[in-house]
Amino acid sequence: MRSRSHDIAMAELYRSDPALAEEVINSILADGDPGELASVLRQLALLFEGMEGCDGIENA
């Protein structure tokens, strides 16, 4: 599992570059890696829930 600080950094990157987020998701879906998909979805959840409201997200 990646660290929380990595998840936050990736969430901020996806926020600043939505096209990158789309590219990453499409690539993961093409590869079929469920673990990697879960990681990216956790990172994207930070965008929708806010950074302060995600204390338990690393366990998702």
Short mmCIF file of the C-alpha atoms (twelve columns), coordinates in Angstrom:
data_MODEL
# 
_entry.id   MODEL 
# 
loop_
_atom_site.group_PDB 
_atom_site.id 
_atom_site.type_symbol 
_atom_site.label_atom_id 
_atom_site.label_alt_id 
_atom_site.label_comp_id 
_atom_site.label_asym_id 
_atom_site.label_seq_id 
_atom_site.Cartn_x 
_atom_site.Cartn_y 
_atom_site.Cartn_z 
_atom_site.pdbx_PDB_model_num 
ATOM 1  C CA . MET A 1  0.000   0.000  0.000   1 
ATOM 2  C CA . ARG A 2  1.248   3.460  -0.781  1 
ATOM 3  C CA . SER A 3  1.672   6.052  1.911   1 
ATOM 4  C CA . ARG A 4  -0.967  8.654  2.642   1 
ATOM 5  C CA . SER A 5  1.365   11.466 1.555   1 
ATOM 6  C CA . HIS A 6  1.772   9.761  -1.832  1 
ATOM 7  C CA . ASP A 7  -2.010  9.493  -2.179  1 
ATOM 8  C CA . ILE A 8  -2.390  13.195 -1.406  1 
ATOM 9  C CA . ALA A 9  0.332   14.131 -3.880  1 
ATOM 10 C CA . MET A 10 -1.310  12.048 -6.589  1 
ATOM 11 C CA . ALA A 11 -4.743  13.520 -5.799  1 
ATOM 12 C CA . GLU A 12 -3.291  17.004 -6.187  1 
ATOM 13 C CA . LEU A 13 -1.665  15.985 -9.479  1 
ATOM 14 C CA . TYR A 14 -4.944  14.560 -10.791 1 
ATOM 15 C CA . ARG A 15 -6.750  17.715 -9.699  1 
ATOM 16 C CA . SER A 16 -4.313  19.863 -11.671 1 
ATOM 17 C CA . ASP A 17 -4.327  17.532 -14.707 1 
ATOM 18 C CA . PRO A 18 -7.656  15.711 -15.171 1 
ATOM 19 C CA . ALA A 19 -6.532  14.403 -18.563 1 
ATOM 20 C CA . LEU A 20 -3.704  12.556 -16.817 1 
ATOM 21 C CA . ALA A 21 -6.176  11.003 -14.386 1 
ATOM 22 C CA . GLU A 22 -8.276  9.816  -17.306 1 
ATOM 23 C CA . GLU A 23 -5.221  8.399  -19.073 1 
ATOM 24 C CA . VAL A 24 -4.084  6.555  -15.947 1 
ATOM 25 C CA . ILE A 25 -7.534  5.053  -15.347 1 
ATOM 26 C CA . ASN A 26 -7.884  3.941  -18.956 1 
ATOM 27 C CA . SER A 27 -4.451  2.343  -18.857 1 
ATOM 28 C CA . ILE A 28 -5.250  0.479  -15.647 1 
ATOM 29 C CA . LEU A 29 -8.581  -0.717 -17.028 1 
ATOM 30 C CA . ALA A 30 -6.819  -1.984 -20.162 1 
ATOM 31 C CA . ASP A 31 -4.250  -3.849 -18.039 1 
ATOM 32 C CA . GLY A 32 -6.851  -5.225 -15.635 1 
ATOM 33 C CA . ASP A 33 -4.847  -4.675 -12.424 1 
ATOM 34 C CA . PRO A 34 -7.437  -4.484 -9.611  1 
ATOM 35 C CA . GLY A 35 -4.879  -3.466 -6.975  1 
ATOM 36 C CA . GLU A 36 -3.661  -0.528 -9.015  1 
ATOM 37 C CA . LEU A 37 -7.253  0.469  -9.796  1 
ATOM 38 C CA . ALA A 38 -8.055  0.467  -6.071  1 
ATOM 39 C CA . SER A 39 -5.053  2.726  -5.413  1 
ATOM 40 C CA . VAL A 40 -6.077  5.259  -8.045  1 
ATOM 41 C CA . LEU A 41 -9.699  5.231  -6.914  1 
ATOM 42 C CA . ARG A 42 -8.541  5.887  -3.349  1 
ATOM 43 C CA . GLN A 43 -6.482  8.831  -4.615  1 
ATOM 44 C CA . LEU A 44 -9.394  10.183 -6.653  1 
ATOM 45 C CA . ALA A 45 -11.687 9.870  -3.637  1 
ATOM 46 C CA . LEU A 46 -9.513  12.463 -1.933  1 
ATOM 47 C CA . LEU A 47 -10.603 14.954 -4.591  1 
ATOM 48 C CA . PHE A 48 -14.285 14.417 -3.888  1 
ATOM 49 C CA . GLU A 49 -14.220 14.034 -0.120  1 
ATOM 50 C CA . GLY A 50 -11.640 16.692 0.685   1 
ATOM 51 C CA . MET A 51 -8.246  16.138 2.245   1 
ATOM 52 C CA . GLU A 52 -9.414  16.535 5.854   1 
ATOM 53 C CA . GLY A 53 -12.330 14.120 5.540   1 
ATOM 54 C CA . CYS A 54 -10.350 11.049 4.469   1 
ATOM 55 C CA . ASP A 55 -8.776  9.812  7.675   1 
ATOM 56 C CA . GLY A 56 -9.862  6.218  7.041   1 
ATOM 57 C CA . ILE A 57 -9.399  6.102  3.299   1 
ATOM 58 C CA . GLU A 58 -6.026  4.370  3.446   1 
ATOM 59 C CA . ASN A 59 -7.854  1.307  4.746   1 
ATOM 60 C CA . ALA A 60 -10.340 1.227  1.872   1 
# 
